[in-house]
Amino acid sequence: MTLPTESRNPSAEPSSRPPKNGKKTARNVLLGFAAAVLIVGLVAGAYVFNLAQTFNSGTTKIDNAFPEESTRPQKAAGNTAMNILVMGSDTRGSSEVDVETDASTDQRADTLMLVHIPADRKKVYAVSLMRDLWIDIPGKGESKINAALAYGGVPLMVQTVESLFQQRIDHVAMIDFEGFKGLTDALGGVEVDVKIPFAPNSGPMAGHVYEAGKQTFNGDEALAFVRERKAFSDGDYQRVRNQQAYLKSIISKVIARETLTNPVTISNMVSAVSPFVSVDKSFDAAAIGNLALGMKDVRAQDTVMFTLPTLGTGTSADGQSIVLADTTAISDIAAALSKDQLDSYVTAHALEKGN
């Protein structure tokens, strides 16, 4: 017997529909979320890719950055500490260094820093080397350390520093001082604590007074600040201290949250500084990105800068004004580097403030 239509169970078919609609809705939400994540990922990936392309295409690659392998110190197995030789050059009034070959040039390295990043990646140490430091340059005899670049290009400079500390250099970066100008402006200015007031007597900032205390520099002011040495009684010593102060301020602002979360600032920063940077072929955006990832917890206070101790100034046999090497300090730092214990040396010699 067929039941009248109105007598059928009214809940039989309708009861199965809501779950189907619910599953469909849930599925649509998940698909929408997945699509959103994918789009964000693609956008972020494209952004990072473009940044990497900007850096890789903007920087100059040093094809022959390192000396003959047989002359170089070797790293112990498992040693993941990193040493980077940073050279600052001022191309005003001089021909530029030929970074494509190891041919001799008349370019000098105005600023030299050995940047040491320990295996645990918890700190960064930057040891400034006075450009007039009188040492032995391999194959050339005694001379000012900055002359190594003129005698044999980047490879001889690397070999000279490696011989000095008996430590292998992993990467090389050369930065033209002009890059400081664009980098500072890209960051919207940088605040620096000026320890000794001065006024440059030449250049674009001639007559500008750098008062003691914290000041916010624009690009031109920052460039003149890191260049100046004639206004100080101890010349290059104070210039090195000023450069260290500027670099610490730059680092502090670069890793600040408001910088890292602003893609426009980051893009402007990379675009501004890349044309003024030369690096060894392996020190590309990918290598720097991996290093940055390992150092993600490093803060400004974890950056330690100090000048390689010296025995003061003197005069060479041929009448040059030179900086006398402190061989004991060099040996002690070399030993600390070999054990990846530079922090112990810094603490023992009260160098935490970059003195």
Coordinates of C-alpha atoms in Angstrom, one line a residue:
M1 CA 0.0 0.0 0.0
T2 CA 1.3 3.4 -1.0
L3 CA 1.2 6.0 1.7
P4 CA -0.3 9.3 0.8
T5 CA 2.4 11.9 0.0
E6 CA 1.6 14.0 3.1
S7 CA 2.0 10.9 5.3
R8 CA 5.7 10.3 4.3
N9 CA 8.3 10.9 7.0
P10 CA 9.0 14.6 6.5
S11 CA 12.5 14.3 8.1
A12 CA 13.8 11.5 5.9
E13 CA 15.4 13.5 3.1
P14 CA 15.7 17.0 4.6
S15 CA 17.8 15.6 7.5
S16 CA 20.6 14.6 5.1
R17 CA 20.9 18.0 3.4
P18 CA 22.2 20.3 6.1
P19 CA 25.3 18.2 6.7
K20 CA 26.0 18.3 3.0
N21 CA 25.7 22.1 2.9
G22 CA 27.8 22.3 6.0
K23 CA 30.6 20.2 4.5
K24 CA 30.4 22.3 1.3
T25 CA 30.7 25.5 3.3
A26 CA 33.5 24.2 5.4
R27 CA 35.3 23.0 2.3
N28 CA 34.8 26.4 0.6
V29 CA 36.2 28.2 3.7
L30 CA 39.3 25.9 3.7
L31 CA 39.8 26.4 0.0
G32 CA 39.5 30.1 0.4
F33 CA 41.9 30.1 3.2
A34 CA 44.4 28.0 1.3
A35 CA 44.1 30.3 -1.7
A36 CA 44.7 33.3 0.5
V37 CA 47.8 31.6 2.1
L38 CA 49.0 30.7 -1.4
I39 CA 48.6 34.2 -2.7
V40 CA 50.3 35.7 0.3
G41 CA 53.1 33.2 -0.1
L42 CA 53.5 34.0 -3.8
V43 CA 53.5 37.7 -3.1
A44 CA 56.1 37.3 -0.3
G45 CA 58.1 34.9 -2.5
A46 CA 58.1 37.3 -5.4
Y47 CA 59.1 40.2 -3.0
V48 CA 62.0 38.2 -1.6
F49 CA 63.0 37.0 -5.1
N50 CA 63.0 40.6 -6.4
L51 CA 65.1 41.8 -3.4
A52 CA 67.6 39.0 -4.1
Q53 CA 67.6 39.9 -7.8
T54 CA 68.2 43.6 -6.9
F55 CA 71.1 42.7 -4.7
N56 CA 72.7 40.1 -7.0
S57 CA 72.4 42.3 -10.1
G58 CA 73.3 45.6 -8.3
T59 CA 76.5 44.4 -6.6
T60 CA 79.8 43.8 -8.3
K61 CA 81.2 40.3 -8.1
I62 CA 84.9 39.9 -7.3
D63 CA 85.9 37.0 -9.5
N64 CA 89.4 36.6 -7.9
A65 CA 88.8 37.5 -4.3
F66 CA 91.1 34.9 -2.7
P67 CA 94.8 34.0 -2.9
E68 CA 96.3 30.8 -4.1
E69 CA 94.8 28.0 -1.9
S70 CA 98.2 26.6 -1.0
T71 CA 99.0 29.8 0.8
R72 CA 95.8 29.9 2.9
P73 CA 95.2 28.7 6.5
Q74 CA 92.7 25.8 6.7
K75 CA 89.6 25.6 8.9
A76 CA 89.4 22.8 11.5
A77 CA 86.8 20.2 10.7
G78 CA 83.3 21.2 12.1
N79 CA 84.3 24.9 12.5
T80 CA 81.3 26.9 11.4
A81 CA 82.4 30.3 12.7
M82 CA 82.6 32.8 9.9
N83 CA 85.2 35.5 9.1
I84 CA 84.3 38.3 6.7
L85 CA 86.9 40.9 5.5
V86 CA 85.1 44.2 5.0
M87 CA 86.9 47.0 3.2
G88 CA 85.7 50.5 3.0
S89 CA 87.1 52.6 0.1
D90 CA 86.8 56.3 -0.6
T91 CA 87.1 56.8 -4.3
R92 CA 87.3 60.6 -4.2
G93 CA 90.3 61.7 -6.2
S94 CA 91.6 58.2 -6.9
S95 CA 91.0 55.6 -9.6
E96 CA 88.7 52.8 -8.6
V97 CA 89.9 49.4 -7.6
D98 CA 89.7 46.8 -10.4
V99 CA 87.7 44.1 -8.6
E100 CA 87.4 42.0 -11.7
T101 CA 91.1 41.0 -11.6
D102 CA 93.9 40.7 -9.1
A103 CA 96.0 43.3 -11.0
S104 CA 97.7 45.9 -9.0
T105 CA 96.0 49.3 -8.7
D106 CA 96.7 52.6 -6.9
Q107 CA 93.5 52.1 -4.8
R108 CA 93.9 52.1 -1.0
A109 CA 91.6 50.5 1.6
D110 CA 90.6 53.4 3.8
T111 CA 88.7 51.2 6.3
L112 CA 89.5 47.6 7.2
M113 CA 87.4 45.4 9.4
L114 CA 87.6 41.7 10.3
V115 CA 84.1 40.7 11.1
H116 CA 83.9 37.5 13.1
I117 CA 80.6 35.7 13.6
P118 CA 80.9 32.8 16.1
A119 CA 79.6 29.3 15.5
D120 CA 76.6 29.9 17.8
R121 CA 75.6 33.0 15.8
K122 CA 74.8 34.9 19.0
K123 CA 77.1 37.9 18.5
V124 CA 79.0 39.8 15.9
Y125 CA 82.5 41.1 16.4
A126 CA 84.1 43.7 14.2
V127 CA 87.8 44.3 14.7
S128 CA 89.0 47.6 13.0
L129 CA 92.5 47.5 11.6
M130 CA 94.2 50.9 11.3
R131 CA 95.0 51.5 7.6
D132 CA 98.6 52.7 8.4
L133 CA 99.3 49.6 10.5
W134 CA 102.9 48.6 9.7
I135 CA 103.1 44.9 9.0
D136 CA 104.6 42.3 6.7
I137 CA 102.8 42.0 3.4
P138 CA 103.4 38.6 1.9
G139 CA 105.9 38.8 -0.9
K140 CA 106.3 42.6 -0.6
G141 CA 108.0 43.1 2.8
E142 CA 107.0 45.6 5.5
S143 CA 104.5 48.3 4.5
K144 CA 101.2 49.9 5.6
I145 CA 98.5 47.3 5.6
N146 CA 96.3 49.3 3.2
A147 CA 99.0 49.1 0.6
A148 CA 98.3 45.4 0.1
L149 CA 95.3 46.3 -2.2
A150 CA 97.6 48.5 -4.3
Y151 CA 100.3 45.9 -4.5
G152 CA 98.2 42.9 -5.4
G153 CA 94.5 43.7 -5.4
V154 CA 91.9 42.0 -3.3
P155 CA 93.6 38.6 -3.1
L156 CA 96.8 40.0 -1.6
M157 CA 94.7 42.0 1.0
V158 CA 93.0 38.8 2.0
Q159 CA 96.3 36.9 2.2
T160 CA 97.7 39.7 4.3
V161 CA 94.9 39.6 6.9
E162 CA 94.9 35.8 6.8
S163 CA 98.7 35.8 7.5
L164 CA 98.3 38.4 10.3
F165 CA 95.8 36.3 12.3
Q166 CA 96.4 32.9 10.8
Q167 CA 92.6 32.7 10.2
R168 CA 90.8 31.9 7.0
I169 CA 88.6 34.6 5.4
D170 CA 85.3 33.1 4.3
H171 CA 83.9 36.1 2.5
V172 CA 84.9 39.5 1.2
A173 CA 82.9 42.7 0.9
M174 CA 84.1 46.1 -0.3
I175 CA 81.9 49.1 0.3
D176 CA 82.4 52.5 -1.3
F177 CA 81.8 55.3 1.3
E178 CA 79.3 56.8 -1.2
G179 CA 77.0 53.9 -0.3
F180 CA 76.7 55.2 3.3
K181 CA 74.8 58.3 1.9
G182 CA 72.1 56.3 0.1
L183 CA 71.7 53.8 2.9
T184 CA 71.2 56.5 5.5
D185 CA 68.6 58.3 3.4
A186 CA 66.8 55.0 2.6
L187 CA 66.4 54.5 6.3
G188 CA 65.0 58.0 6.8
G189 CA 68.1 59.2 8.7
V190 CA 70.3 57.6 11.3
E191 CA 70.8 58.8 14.9
V192 CA 74.5 58.8 16.0
D193 CA 76.0 59.8 19.3
V194 CA 78.8 62.3 18.5
K195 CA 81.5 62.0 21.1
I196 CA 83.9 64.8 19.8
P197 CA 82.4 67.9 18.2
F198 CA 84.0 69.1 14.9
A199 CA 83.4 71.0 11.7
P200 CA 84.8 69.8 8.4
N201 CA 87.0 72.4 6.7
S202 CA 86.5 71.0 3.2
G203 CA 84.0 69.1 1.1
P204 CA 80.2 69.5 0.8
M205 CA 79.7 69.8 4.5
A206 CA 82.4 72.3 5.1
G207 CA 81.4 74.6 8.0
H208 CA 78.7 72.3 9.2
V209 CA 79.1 71.9 13.0
Y210 CA 78.7 68.4 14.4
E211 CA 77.7 69.1 18.0
A212 CA 78.5 66.6 20.8
G213 CA 75.5 64.4 21.6
K214 CA 72.9 62.5 19.7
Q215 CA 72.1 63.8 16.2
T216 CA 70.1 62.4 13.4
F217 CA 72.2 62.5 10.1
N218 CA 70.9 62.6 6.6
G219 CA 73.0 61.0 3.9
D220 CA 75.4 63.9 3.2
E221 CA 76.0 64.4 7.0
A222 CA 76.6 60.7 7.5
L223 CA 79.1 60.5 4.6
A224 CA 81.1 63.5 5.9
F225 CA 81.0 62.1 9.4
V226 CA 82.6 58.8 8.4
R227 CA 85.2 60.5 6.1
E228 CA 86.5 63.2 8.4
R229 CA 89.9 62.7 10.0
K230 CA 91.8 66.0 9.7
A231 CA 89.6 67.7 12.3
F232 CA 90.9 65.4 15.0
S233 CA 94.2 65.5 16.9
D234 CA 94.5 61.7 16.6
G235 CA 93.3 61.6 13.0
D236 CA 92.5 58.1 11.8
Y237 CA 92.0 56.8 15.3
Q238 CA 89.0 59.1 15.9
R239 CA 87.7 58.5 12.4
V240 CA 87.7 54.7 13.0
R241 CA 85.7 55.3 16.3
N242 CA 83.3 57.5 14.4
Q243 CA 82.8 54.8 11.7
Q244 CA 82.2 52.3 14.4
A245 CA 79.6 54.5 16.0
Y246 CA 77.9 55.1 12.7
L247 CA 77.9 51.4 11.8
K248 CA 76.4 50.4 15.2
S249 CA 73.6 53.0 14.7
I250 CA 73.0 51.6 11.2
I251 CA 72.8 48.0 12.5
S252 CA 70.4 49.1 15.3
K253 CA 68.1 50.8 12.8
V254 CA 68.2 48.1 10.2
I255 CA 67.2 45.3 12.6
A256 CA 64.6 47.5 14.3
R257 CA 61.0 46.1 14.0
E258 CA 59.7 49.2 12.1
T259 CA 62.4 48.6 9.5
L260 CA 62.0 44.8 9.1
T261 CA 58.2 45.1 8.8
N262 CA 58.4 47.9 6.1
P263 CA 58.9 46.3 2.7
V264 CA 59.3 49.7 1.1
T265 CA 62.1 50.7 3.4
I266 CA 63.9 47.4 2.9
S267 CA 63.5 47.6 -0.9
N268 CA 64.9 51.2 -0.9
M269 CA 67.7 50.1 1.4
V270 CA 68.8 47.2 -0.8
S271 CA 68.5 49.3 -4.0
A272 CA 70.5 52.2 -2.5
V273 CA 73.5 50.3 -1.2
S274 CA 73.9 47.5 -3.8
P275 CA 75.6 49.6 -6.5
F276 CA 78.3 50.5 -4.0
V277 CA 79.1 47.0 -2.8
S278 CA 81.5 44.4 -4.3
V279 CA 81.5 40.9 -2.9
D280 CA 83.1 37.6 -3.6
K281 CA 81.1 35.4 -6.0
S282 CA 79.8 33.1 -3.2
F283 CA 78.6 35.9 -1.0
D284 CA 75.3 36.4 -2.9
A285 CA 71.7 37.1 -1.6
A286 CA 71.1 33.4 -0.8
A287 CA 74.3 33.1 1.3
I288 CA 73.5 36.4 3.1
G289 CA 69.9 35.3 3.7
N290 CA 71.0 32.0 5.2
L291 CA 73.4 33.9 7.5
A292 CA 70.7 36.4 8.5
L293 CA 68.4 33.5 9.4
G294 CA 71.0 32.0 11.7
M295 CA 71.5 35.4 13.3
K296 CA 67.8 36.2 13.7
D297 CA 68.1 36.7 17.5
V298 CA 71.1 39.1 17.3
R299 CA 70.3 42.6 18.6
A300 CA 72.2 45.8 18.4
Q301 CA 73.7 45.2 21.8
D302 CA 75.2 41.9 20.6
T303 CA 77.4 43.8 18.1
V304 CA 80.9 44.3 19.6
M305 CA 83.3 46.7 17.8
F306 CA 86.8 47.5 18.8
T307 CA 90.1 48.6 17.2
L308 CA 93.0 46.2 17.0
P309 CA 95.3 47.5 19.8
T310 CA 98.5 49.1 18.6
L311 CA 101.7 50.6 20.1
G312 CA 100.9 54.1 18.9
T313 CA 102.4 55.9 15.9
G314 CA 106.0 56.2 14.6
T315 CA 108.1 56.7 11.5
S316 CA 109.3 54.0 9.1
A317 CA 112.9 53.8 7.8
D318 CA 111.8 55.6 4.6
G319 CA 110.1 58.4 6.5
Q320 CA 106.5 57.4 6.4
S321 CA 104.1 58.1 9.3
I322 CA 103.0 54.7 10.5
V323 CA 101.0 52.8 13.2
L324 CA 103.1 50.4 15.2
A325 CA 101.8 46.9 15.4
D326 CA 101.2 45.3 18.9
T327 CA 102.3 41.8 18.1
T328 CA 101.2 40.5 21.5
A329 CA 97.6 41.7 21.0
I330 CA 97.6 40.3 17.5
S331 CA 98.8 36.9 18.8
D332 CA 96.2 36.9 21.6
I333 CA 93.4 37.7 19.2
A334 CA 94.6 35.1 16.7
A335 CA 94.5 32.5 19.5
A336 CA 91.0 33.6 20.6
L337 CA 89.8 33.4 17.0
S338 CA 91.2 29.9 16.5
K339 CA 89.3 28.7 19.5
D340 CA 86.1 30.7 18.6
Q341 CA 86.5 32.5 21.9
L342 CA 86.8 36.1 20.9
D343 CA 84.3 37.0 23.6
S344 CA 86.8 36.0 26.3
Y345 CA 89.4 38.3 24.8
V346 CA 86.9 41.2 24.6
T347 CA 85.9 40.7 28.2
A348 CA 89.4 40.4 29.6
H349 CA 90.4 43.6 27.9
A350 CA 87.3 45.6 28.6
L351 CA 86.5 46.2 24.9
E352 CA 82.8 45.8 25.1
K353 CA 82.2 49.4 24.3
G354 CA 84.3 49.4 21.2
N355 CA 87.2 51.2 22.7

